[in-house]
PDB file of C-alpha atoms in Angstrom:
ATOM      1  CA  UNK A   1      -0.085  -0.153  -0.119  1.00 79.00           C
ATOM      2  CA  UNK A   2       2.548   2.681   1.209  1.00 82.00           C
ATOM      3  CA  UNK A   3       4.613   1.142  -1.722  1.00 87.00           C
ATOM      4  CA  UNK A   4       2.368   1.641  -3.948  1.00 92.00           C
ATOM      5  CA  UNK A   5       2.199   5.235  -3.045  1.00 92.00           C
ATOM      6  CA  UNK A   6       5.590   5.893  -2.808  1.00 93.00           C
ATOM      7  CA  UNK A   7       6.176   4.953  -6.562  1.00 94.00           C
ATOM      8  CA  UNK A   8       3.040   6.394  -8.297  1.00 95.00           C
ATOM      9  CA  UNK A   9       3.808   9.587  -6.335  1.00 94.00           C
ATOM     10  CA  UNK A  10       7.774   9.305  -7.192  1.00 94.00           C
ATOM     11  CA  UNK A  11       6.839   8.913 -10.837  1.00 95.00           C
ATOM     12  CA  UNK A  12       4.236  11.735 -10.661  1.00 95.00           C
ATOM     13  CA  UNK A  13       6.585  13.979  -8.888  1.00 95.00           C
ATOM     14  CA  UNK A  14      10.081  13.819 -11.388  1.00 95.00           C
ATOM     15  CA  UNK A  15       7.639  13.823 -14.250  1.00 95.00           C
ATOM     16  CA  UNK A  16       6.106  17.496 -13.554  1.00 95.00           C
ATOM     17  CA  UNK A  17       9.767  18.438 -12.390  1.00 95.00           C
ATOM     18  CA  UNK A  18      11.020  17.145 -15.545  1.00 94.00           C
ATOM     19  CA  UNK A  19       7.820  19.222 -17.297  1.00 93.00           C
ATOM     20  CA  UNK A  20       8.871  22.641 -14.791  1.00 92.00           C
ATOM     21  CA  UNK A  21      12.084  22.536 -16.966  1.00 91.00           C
ATOM     22  CA  UNK A  22      10.942  20.954 -20.264  1.00 89.00           C
ATOM     23  CA  UNK A  23       7.739  23.646 -20.973  1.00 87.00           C
ATOM     24  CA  UNK A  24       7.823  26.916 -22.949  1.00 85.00           C
ATOM     25  CA  UNK A  25       5.403  28.527 -21.380  1.00 87.00           C
ATOM     26  CA  UNK A  26       5.527  30.168 -18.062  1.00 88.00           C
ATOM     27  CA  UNK A  27       2.131  29.151 -17.195  1.00 90.00           C
ATOM     28  CA  UNK A  28       2.731  25.784 -17.148  1.00 91.00           C
ATOM     29  CA  UNK A  29       5.956  25.860 -15.619  1.00 92.00           C
ATOM     30  CA  UNK A  30       4.312  27.032 -12.634  1.00 92.00           C
ATOM     31  CA  UNK A  31       1.307  25.104 -12.656  1.00 93.00           C
ATOM     32  CA  UNK A  32       3.602  21.860 -13.418  1.00 94.00           C
ATOM     33  CA  UNK A  33       5.451  23.021 -10.269  1.00 94.00           C
ATOM     34  CA  UNK A  34       2.120  22.942  -8.432  1.00 93.00           C
ATOM     35  CA  UNK A  35       1.649  19.474  -9.359  1.00 94.00           C
ATOM     36  CA  UNK A  36       5.237  18.610  -8.660  1.00 94.00           C
ATOM     37  CA  UNK A  37       4.700  20.187  -4.957  1.00 94.00           C
ATOM     38  CA  UNK A  38       1.719  18.305  -4.419  1.00 94.00           C
ATOM     39  CA  UNK A  39       2.809  15.017  -4.877  1.00 95.00           C
ATOM     40  CA  UNK A  40       5.928  16.123  -2.402  1.00 95.00           C
ATOM     41  CA  UNK A  41       3.066  16.429  -0.293  1.00 95.00           C
ATOM     42  CA  UNK A  42       2.016  13.030  -0.604  1.00 94.00           C
ATOM     43  CA  UNK A  43       5.613  11.449  -0.260  1.00 93.00           C
ATOM     44  CA  UNK A  44       5.620  13.580   2.751  1.00 93.00           C
ATOM     45  CA  UNK A  45       2.122  12.079   4.043  1.00 92.00           C
ATOM     46  CA  UNK A  46       4.110   8.398   3.763  1.00 91.00           C
ATOM     47  CA  UNK A  47       7.123   9.304   5.705  1.00 90.00           C
ATOM     48  CA  UNK A  48       3.962   9.778   8.619  1.00 88.00           C
ATOM     49  CA  UNK A  49       4.778  13.672   8.397  1.00 89.00           C
ATOM     50  CA  UNK A  50       1.332  15.307   8.226  1.00 89.00           C
ATOM     51  CA  UNK A  51       1.907  18.742   9.419  1.00 92.00           C
ATOM     52  CA  UNK A  52       4.862  19.215   7.320  1.00 93.00           C
ATOM     53  CA  UNK A  53       3.023  17.818   3.708  1.00 93.00           C
ATOM     54  CA  UNK A  54      -0.163  20.277   4.752  1.00 93.00           C
ATOM     55  CA  UNK A  55       2.375  23.382   5.474  1.00 92.00           C
ATOM     56  CA  UNK A  56       4.026  21.956   2.551  1.00 92.00           C
ATOM     57  CA  UNK A  57       0.209  22.700   0.424  1.00 93.00           C
ATOM     58  CA  UNK A  58      -0.194  25.853   2.326  1.00 93.00           C
ATOM     59  CA  UNK A  59       2.777  27.545   1.291  1.00 91.00           C
ATOM     60  CA  UNK A  60       4.339  26.146  -1.845  1.00 89.00           C
ATOM     61  CA  UNK A  61       0.823  24.457  -3.591  1.00 87.00           C
ATOM     62  CA  UNK A  62      -0.947  28.089  -2.071  1.00 89.00           C
ATOM     63  CA  UNK A  63       1.033  31.224  -1.609  1.00 90.00           C
ATOM     64  CA  UNK A  64       4.214  30.695  -3.433  1.00 90.00           C
ATOM     65  CA  UNK A  65       2.024  29.290  -6.492  1.00 90.00           C
ATOM     66  CA  UNK A  66      -0.113  32.356  -6.179  1.00 91.00           C
ATOM     67  CA  UNK A  67       3.448  34.859  -6.011  1.00 91.00           C
ATOM     68  CA  UNK A  68       4.737  33.102  -8.844  1.00 91.00           C
ATOM     69  CA  UNK A  69       1.294  33.009 -11.437  1.00 91.00           C
ATOM     70  CA  UNK A  70       0.499  36.779 -10.313  1.00 90.00           C
ATOM     71  CA  UNK A  71       4.011  38.399 -11.488  1.00 90.00           C
ATOM     72  CA  UNK A  72       3.873  35.847 -14.490  1.00 89.00           C
ATOM     73  CA  UNK A  73       0.769  38.163 -15.519  1.00 89.00           C
ATOM     74  CA  UNK A  74       2.306  41.051 -13.963  1.00 87.00           C
ATOM     75  CA  UNK A  75       5.101  40.438 -16.749  1.00 84.00           C
ATOM     76  CA  UNK A  76       2.809  39.372 -19.204  1.00 79.00           C
ATOM     77  CA  UNK A  77       5.624  37.081 -20.415  1.00 75.00           C
ATOM     78  CA  UNK A  78       4.371  35.194 -23.619  1.00 71.00           C
ATOM     79  CA  UNK A  79       5.591  31.610 -24.979  1.00 65.00           C
ATOM     80  CA  UNK A  80       9.447  31.517 -25.972  1.00 65.00           C
ATOM     81  CA  UNK A  81       9.735  31.177 -29.390  1.00 63.00           C
ATOM     82  CA  UNK A  82      12.083  30.324 -31.768  1.00 58.00           C
ATOM     83  CA  UNK A  83      15.256  30.457 -28.946  1.00 62.00           C
ATOM     84  CA  UNK A  84      18.750  29.756 -30.011  1.00 65.00           C
ATOM     85  CA  UNK A  85      20.194  26.919 -28.189  1.00 68.00           C
ATOM     86  CA  UNK A  86      23.668  27.225 -27.701  1.00 72.00           C
ATOM     87  CA  UNK A  87      24.799  23.347 -27.991  1.00 80.00           C
ATOM     88  CA  UNK A  88      27.917  23.788 -25.935  1.00 83.00           C
ATOM     89  CA  UNK A  89      26.671  25.163 -22.648  1.00 82.00           C
ATOM     90  CA  UNK A  90      23.501  23.124 -23.323  1.00 85.00           C
ATOM     91  CA  UNK A  91      25.087  19.666 -23.316  1.00 89.00           C
ATOM     92  CA  UNK A  92      27.179  21.174 -20.636  1.00 89.00           C
ATOM     93  CA  UNK A  93      24.924  22.386 -18.207  1.00 88.00           C
ATOM     94  CA  UNK A  94      22.907  18.225 -19.048  1.00 91.00           C
ATOM     95  CA  UNK A  95      26.190  16.887 -17.743  1.00 93.00           C
ATOM     96  CA  UNK A  96      26.438  18.796 -15.081  1.00 92.00           C
ATOM     97  CA  UNK A  97      23.348  17.547 -13.804  1.00 92.00           C
ATOM     98  CA  UNK A  98      23.141  13.862 -14.959  1.00 94.00           C
ATOM     99  CA  UNK A  99      26.815  14.079 -13.619  1.00 94.00           C
ATOM    100  CA  UNK A 100      24.985  15.269  -9.872  1.00 92.00           C
ATOM    101  CA  UNK A 101      22.163  12.529 -10.287  1.00 93.00           C
ATOM    102  CA  UNK A 102      24.958   9.938 -10.790  1.00 95.00           C
ATOM    103  CA  UNK A 103      26.966  11.208  -7.689  1.00 94.00           C
ATOM    104  CA  UNK A 104      23.713  11.241  -5.452  1.00 92.00           C
ATOM    105  CA  UNK A 105      22.618   7.340  -7.042  1.00 93.00           C
ATOM    106  CA  UNK A 106      26.241   6.039  -6.985  1.00 93.00           C
ATOM    107  CA  UNK A 107      26.746   7.746  -2.726  1.00 93.00           C
ATOM    108  CA  UNK A 108      22.891   6.151  -1.864  1.00 91.00           C
ATOM    109  CA  UNK A 109      23.482   2.526  -3.418  1.00 91.00           C
ATOM    110  CA  UNK A 110      26.858   1.973  -1.875  1.00 91.00           C
ATOM    111  CA  UNK A 111      26.299   3.289   1.553  1.00 88.00           C
ATOM    112  CA  UNK A 112      24.921   0.961   4.549  1.00 86.00           C
ATOM    113  CA  UNK A 113      22.130   3.424   5.925  1.00 83.00           C
ATOM    114  CA  UNK A 114      20.411   3.488   2.257  1.00 83.00           C
ATOM    115  CA  UNK A 115      19.278  -0.287   3.228  1.00 83.00           C
ATOM    116  CA  UNK A 116      17.456   0.846   6.026  1.00 83.00           C
ATOM    117  CA  UNK A 117      13.677  -0.429   6.479  1.00 85.00           C
ATOM    118  CA  UNK A 118      10.957   1.194   7.246  1.00 83.00           C
ATOM    119  CA  UNK A 119      11.123   0.784  10.795  1.00 83.00           C
ATOM    120  CA  UNK A 120       7.981   0.546  12.636  1.00 82.00           C
ATOM    121  CA  UNK A 121       6.147   3.499  15.056  1.00 82.00           C
ATOM    122  CA  UNK A 122       5.473   3.190  18.779  1.00 79.00           C
ATOM    123  CA  UNK A 123       1.871   4.473  18.357  1.00 77.00           C
ATOM    124  CA  UNK A 124      -0.355   4.081  15.171  1.00 71.00           C
ATOM    125  CA  UNK A 125      -1.121   7.180  15.449  1.00 76.00           C
ATOM    126  CA  UNK A 126       1.161  10.466  16.030  1.00 79.00           C
ATOM    127  CA  UNK A 127       0.026  13.632  17.039  1.00 83.00           C
ATOM    128  CA  UNK A 128       2.795  15.657  15.318  1.00 84.00           C
ATOM    129  CA  UNK A 129       1.223  18.871  15.127  1.00 89.00           C
ATOM    130  CA  UNK A 130       1.765  19.040  18.682  1.00 90.00           C
ATOM    131  CA  UNK A 131       4.988  17.345  18.663  1.00 88.00           C
ATOM    132  CA  UNK A 132       6.463  19.636  16.096  1.00 90.00           C
ATOM    133  CA  UNK A 133       4.658  22.977  18.205  1.00 91.00           C
ATOM    134  CA  UNK A 134       6.673  21.731  21.434  1.00 90.00           C
ATOM    135  CA  UNK A 135       9.611  21.454  19.245  1.00 90.00           C
ATOM    136  CA  UNK A 136       9.626  25.012  18.079  1.00 91.00           C
ATOM    137  CA  UNK A 137       8.261  26.345  21.179  1.00 92.00           C
ATOM    138  CA  UNK A 138      10.524  24.661  23.776  1.00 92.00           C
ATOM    139  CA  UNK A 139      14.314  23.334  22.294  1.00 90.00           C
ATOM    140  CA  UNK A 140      14.318  25.608  18.892  1.00 91.00           C
ATOM    141  CA  UNK A 141      12.388  28.770  20.222  1.00 93.00           C
ATOM    142  CA  UNK A 142      15.296  30.908  19.197  1.00 94.00           C
ATOM    143  CA  UNK A 143      15.101  30.208  15.575  1.00 93.00           C
ATOM    144  CA  UNK A 144      11.911  30.418  15.947  1.00 93.00           C
ATOM    145  CA  UNK A 145      11.721  34.002  17.346  1.00 94.00           C
ATOM    146  CA  UNK A 146      14.720  34.794  14.720  1.00 94.00           C
ATOM    147  CA  UNK A 147      12.782  34.010  11.699  1.00 94.00           C
ATOM    148  CA  UNK A 148       9.939  35.842  12.558  1.00 94.00           C
ATOM    149  CA  UNK A 149      12.398  38.805  12.539  1.00 95.00           C
ATOM    150  CA  UNK A 150      13.313  37.767   8.849  1.00 95.00           C
ATOM    151  CA  UNK A 151       9.599  37.275   7.774  1.00 94.00           C
ATOM    152  CA  UNK A 152       9.217  41.385   8.564  1.00 95.00           C
ATOM    153  CA  UNK A 153      12.454  42.022   7.224  1.00 95.00           C
ATOM    154  CA  UNK A 154      11.773  39.944   3.359  1.00 94.00           C
ATOM    155  CA  UNK A 155       8.043  41.890   3.737  1.00 93.00           C
ATOM    156  CA  UNK A 156       9.687  45.473   4.239  1.00 94.00           C
ATOM    157  CA  UNK A 157      12.234  44.899   1.627  1.00 92.00           C
ATOM    158  CA  UNK A 158       9.677  43.786  -0.859  1.00 92.00           C
ATOM    159  CA  UNK A 159       7.644  46.754  -0.274  1.00 91.00           C
ATOM    160  CA  UNK A 160      11.337  49.075  -0.864  1.00 90.00           C
ATOM    161  CA  UNK A 161      11.880  47.152  -3.919  1.00 87.00           C
ATOM    162  CA  UNK A 162       8.594  47.256  -5.857  1.00 82.00           C
ATOM    163  CA  UNK A 163       8.305  50.950  -5.572  1.00 81.00           C
ATOM    164  CA  UNK A 164       8.482  52.722  -8.565  1.00 71.00           C
ATOM    165  CA  UNK A 165      11.447  54.613  -8.613  1.00 66.00           C
ATOM    166  CA  UNK A 166      14.298  52.931  -6.531  1.00 54.00           C
ATOM    167  CA  UNK A 167      16.656  55.805  -4.693  1.00 53.00           C
TER     168      UNK A 167
ATOM    169  CA  UNK B   1       9.806  -3.161   0.853  1.00 80.00           C
ATOM    170  CA  UNK B   2      10.195   1.394   1.293  1.00 86.00           C
ATOM    171  CA  UNK B   3      14.226   2.006   2.123  1.00 88.00           C
ATOM    172  CA  UNK B   4      15.724   4.838   3.006  1.00 90.00           C
ATOM    173  CA  UNK B   5      17.773   4.685  -0.130  1.00 91.00           C
ATOM    174  CA  UNK B   6      14.352   5.204  -2.549  1.00 91.00           C
ATOM    175  CA  UNK B   7      13.412   8.693  -0.498  1.00 93.00           C
ATOM    176  CA  UNK B   8      17.174   9.310  -1.046  1.00 93.00           C
ATOM    177  CA  UNK B   9      17.190   8.642  -4.820  1.00 93.00           C
ATOM    178  CA  UNK B  10      13.566  10.260  -5.777  1.00 94.00           C
ATOM    179  CA  UNK B  11      15.659  13.270  -3.397  1.00 94.00           C
ATOM    180  CA  UNK B  12      18.108  13.264  -5.795  1.00 94.00           C
ATOM    181  CA  UNK B  13      16.668  12.847  -8.883  1.00 94.00           C
ATOM    182  CA  UNK B  14      14.322  15.644  -7.769  1.00 94.00           C
ATOM    183  CA  UNK B  15      17.644  17.795  -7.112  1.00 95.00           C
ATOM    184  CA  UNK B  16      19.263  17.142 -10.501  1.00 95.00           C
ATOM    185  CA  UNK B  17      16.242  18.164 -12.335  1.00 94.00           C
ATOM    186  CA  UNK B  18      16.190  21.510 -10.366  1.00 94.00           C
ATOM    187  CA  UNK B  19      19.972  21.612 -11.230  1.00 94.00           C
ATOM    188  CA  UNK B  20      19.323  21.074 -14.905  1.00 93.00           C
ATOM    189  CA  UNK B  21      16.707  23.796 -14.777  1.00 92.00           C
ATOM    190  CA  UNK B  22      18.650  26.343 -13.343  1.00 92.00           C
ATOM    191  CA  UNK B  23      21.432  25.508 -15.884  1.00 91.00           C
ATOM    192  CA  UNK B  24      20.074  25.206 -19.105  1.00 89.00           C
ATOM    193  CA  UNK B  25      17.005  27.567 -18.749  1.00 86.00           C
ATOM    194  CA  UNK B  26      17.697  31.564 -19.695  1.00 84.00           C
ATOM    195  CA  UNK B  27      14.149  32.542 -18.468  1.00 87.00           C
ATOM    196  CA  UNK B  28      14.724  33.714 -15.211  1.00 89.00           C
ATOM    197  CA  UNK B  29      11.600  32.614 -13.618  1.00 90.00           C
ATOM    198  CA  UNK B  30      12.010  29.086 -14.410  1.00 91.00           C
ATOM    199  CA  UNK B  31      15.701  29.291 -12.779  1.00 92.00           C
ATOM    200  CA  UNK B  32      13.463  30.144  -9.991  1.00 91.00           C
ATOM    201  CA  UNK B  33      11.638  27.865 -10.175  1.00 92.00           C
ATOM    202  CA  UNK B  34      14.538  25.107 -10.637  1.00 93.00           C
ATOM    203  CA  UNK B  35      15.988  26.612  -7.278  1.00 93.00           C
ATOM    204  CA  UNK B  36      12.800  25.935  -5.319  1.00 92.00           C
ATOM    205  CA  UNK B  37      12.725  22.484  -6.638  1.00 93.00           C
ATOM    206  CA  UNK B  38      16.605  21.858  -5.461  1.00 94.00           C
ATOM    207  CA  UNK B  39      15.431  22.947  -1.615  1.00 93.00           C
ATOM    208  CA  UNK B  40      12.158  20.792  -1.633  1.00 94.00           C
ATOM    209  CA  UNK B  41      14.577  17.780  -2.540  1.00 94.00           C
ATOM    210  CA  UNK B  42      16.744  19.003   0.633  1.00 93.00           C
ATOM    211  CA  UNK B  43      13.697  18.593   2.941  1.00 94.00           C
ATOM    212  CA  UNK B  44      12.490  15.731   1.311  1.00 94.00           C
ATOM    213  CA  UNK B  45      15.916  14.036   2.009  1.00 93.00           C
ATOM    214  CA  UNK B  46      15.527  15.520   6.224  1.00 93.00           C
ATOM    215  CA  UNK B  47      12.266  14.555   6.707  1.00 93.00           C
ATOM    216  CA  UNK B  48      13.004  10.444   5.043  1.00 92.00           C
ATOM    217  CA  UNK B  49      16.181  10.646   7.593  1.00 91.00           C
ATOM    218  CA  UNK B  50      14.079  11.652  10.201  1.00 90.00           C
ATOM    219  CA  UNK B  51      11.103   8.795   9.260  1.00 90.00           C
ATOM    220  CA  UNK B  52      14.080   6.364   9.342  1.00 90.00           C
ATOM    221  CA  UNK B  53      15.934   7.116  12.541  1.00 87.00           C
ATOM    222  CA  UNK B  54      13.279   7.528  14.992  1.00 85.00           C
ATOM    223  CA  UNK B  55      13.614   8.010  18.479  1.00 82.00           C
ATOM    224  CA  UNK B  56      11.545   6.229  21.020  1.00 81.00           C
ATOM    225  CA  UNK B  57       9.315   4.800  18.651  1.00 80.00           C
ATOM    226  CA  UNK B  58       8.546   8.386  17.270  1.00 85.00           C
ATOM    227  CA  UNK B  59       9.955  10.099  13.938  1.00 87.00           C
ATOM    228  CA  UNK B  60      12.655  12.797  14.639  1.00 86.00           C
ATOM    229  CA  UNK B  61      10.613  16.157  15.155  1.00 89.00           C
ATOM    230  CA  UNK B  62      14.000  18.272  15.129  1.00 89.00           C
ATOM    231  CA  UNK B  63      14.271  17.228  11.683  1.00 90.00           C
ATOM    232  CA  UNK B  64      10.585  18.513  10.947  1.00 90.00           C
ATOM    233  CA  UNK B  65      11.131  21.381  12.945  1.00 92.00           C
ATOM    234  CA  UNK B  66      14.514  22.766  10.629  1.00 93.00           C
ATOM    235  CA  UNK B  67      12.074  21.857   7.485  1.00 93.00           C
ATOM    236  CA  UNK B  68       9.308  23.841   8.877  1.00 93.00           C
ATOM    237  CA  UNK B  69      12.376  27.054   8.815  1.00 94.00           C
ATOM    238  CA  UNK B  70      13.369  25.659   5.573  1.00 93.00           C
ATOM    239  CA  UNK B  71      10.146  26.015   4.202  1.00 93.00           C
ATOM    240  CA  UNK B  72       9.680  29.803   6.271  1.00 93.00           C
ATOM    241  CA  UNK B  73      13.190  30.760   4.715  1.00 93.00           C
ATOM    242  CA  UNK B  74      12.074  29.529   1.101  1.00 92.00           C
ATOM    243  CA  UNK B  75       8.974  31.755   1.427  1.00 91.00           C
ATOM    244  CA  UNK B  76      10.800  34.919   2.185  1.00 93.00           C
ATOM    245  CA  UNK B  77      13.678  33.916  -0.318  1.00 93.00           C
ATOM    246  CA  UNK B  78      10.128  33.695  -3.006  1.00 92.00           C
ATOM    247  CA  UNK B  79       9.194  36.844  -1.809  1.00 92.00           C
ATOM    248  CA  UNK B  80      12.363  38.670  -1.973  1.00 93.00           C
ATOM    249  CA  UNK B  81      13.572  37.386  -5.604  1.00 92.00           C
ATOM    250  CA  UNK B  82      10.025  37.895  -7.135  1.00 92.00           C
ATOM    251  CA  UNK B  83      10.267  41.771  -6.228  1.00 91.00           C
ATOM    252  CA  UNK B  84      13.550  41.339  -7.812  1.00 89.00           C
ATOM    253  CA  UNK B  85      13.077  40.245 -11.285  1.00 89.00           C
ATOM    254  CA  UNK B  86      10.014  42.471 -11.393  1.00 89.00           C
ATOM    255  CA  UNK B  87      12.327  45.419 -10.510  1.00 87.00           C
ATOM    256  CA  UNK B  88      15.402  43.988 -13.036  1.00 85.00           C
ATOM    257  CA  UNK B  89      12.332  43.673 -15.448  1.00 87.00           C
ATOM    258  CA  UNK B  90      11.244  47.550 -14.943  1.00 85.00           C
ATOM    259  CA  UNK B  91      14.480  48.600 -15.786  1.00 83.00           C
ATOM    260  CA  UNK B  92      15.306  45.866 -18.904  1.00 79.00           C
ATOM    261  CA  UNK B  93      12.581  45.168 -19.972  1.00 80.00           C
ATOM    262  CA  UNK B  94      13.444  41.330 -20.295  1.00 80.00           C
ATOM    263  CA  UNK B  95      13.622  38.519 -18.420  1.00 81.00           C
ATOM    264  CA  UNK B  96      16.343  36.643 -20.103  1.00 82.00           C
ATOM    265  CA  UNK B  97      19.307  36.257 -18.316  1.00 82.00           C
ATOM    266  CA  UNK B  98      21.312  36.988 -21.279  1.00 79.00           C
ATOM    267  CA  UNK B  99      20.049  40.212 -21.059  1.00 78.00           C
ATOM    268  CA  UNK B 100      21.619  40.255 -17.747  1.00 78.00           C
ATOM    269  CA  UNK B 101      24.828  40.169 -17.119  1.00 78.00           C
ATOM    270  CA  UNK B 102      25.990  43.626 -16.627  1.00 76.00           C
ATOM    271  CA  UNK B 103      25.992  44.520 -12.604  1.00 73.00           C
ATOM    272  CA  UNK B 104      25.697  48.081 -13.096  1.00 67.00           C
ATOM    273  CA  UNK B 105      23.409  49.299 -15.782  1.00 55.00           C
TER     274      UNK B 105
END
């Protein structure tokens, strides 16, 4: 059951991630990104991380995607047509990302810990919103406060950047 | 039977696709989407490690709070990055990275 879900959502995630890269139309890129993030959230659910999965859907598939689509509409981007492909740069980039994939696969396939099976949990249903909340507000309280300041700084920075004239 | 390696390979595939997007595409918005894919690949491997190394029969919630922080920082980064892209577009009327290679214009 979990096995089937893993393979389906991994296949869909990789497919839509390739579509993000391959499509010429920016709106199709953004919508493929939504689908890839939804499949990733489903993978989080298969890992018993329901809270992280829901945050992923809310923040990425919701807020970030609305932002991306809004900017695409604002800039009025058209489908790229007739672009020249610089073949040496293209194959260089393909080689780099292929080398990265090979490197990760080689390390994962050779390491002992990657053969670890899914360990059973002590309880049938984990209350992970409470547990993550406890971790955030006790052990990691200082980073939690700092992240609030970071979000404020980002908000002020965005407002400053998007004014008509930057002095 | 699912192992940790399955999730790490999925994460590596997602990261490589994101890297390919950053290296191959010329549209700055798609480059940005590739960056998002890479950040999310890192999140997937973090959550997988948290689940496969349980503490007292529960997943490692410290790792999940780390993922929470990564998602928050990524959301702030998207907002600032898109504002910079809009400012660049206003100055240059283009979103192709080939047209935006000077530090000062």
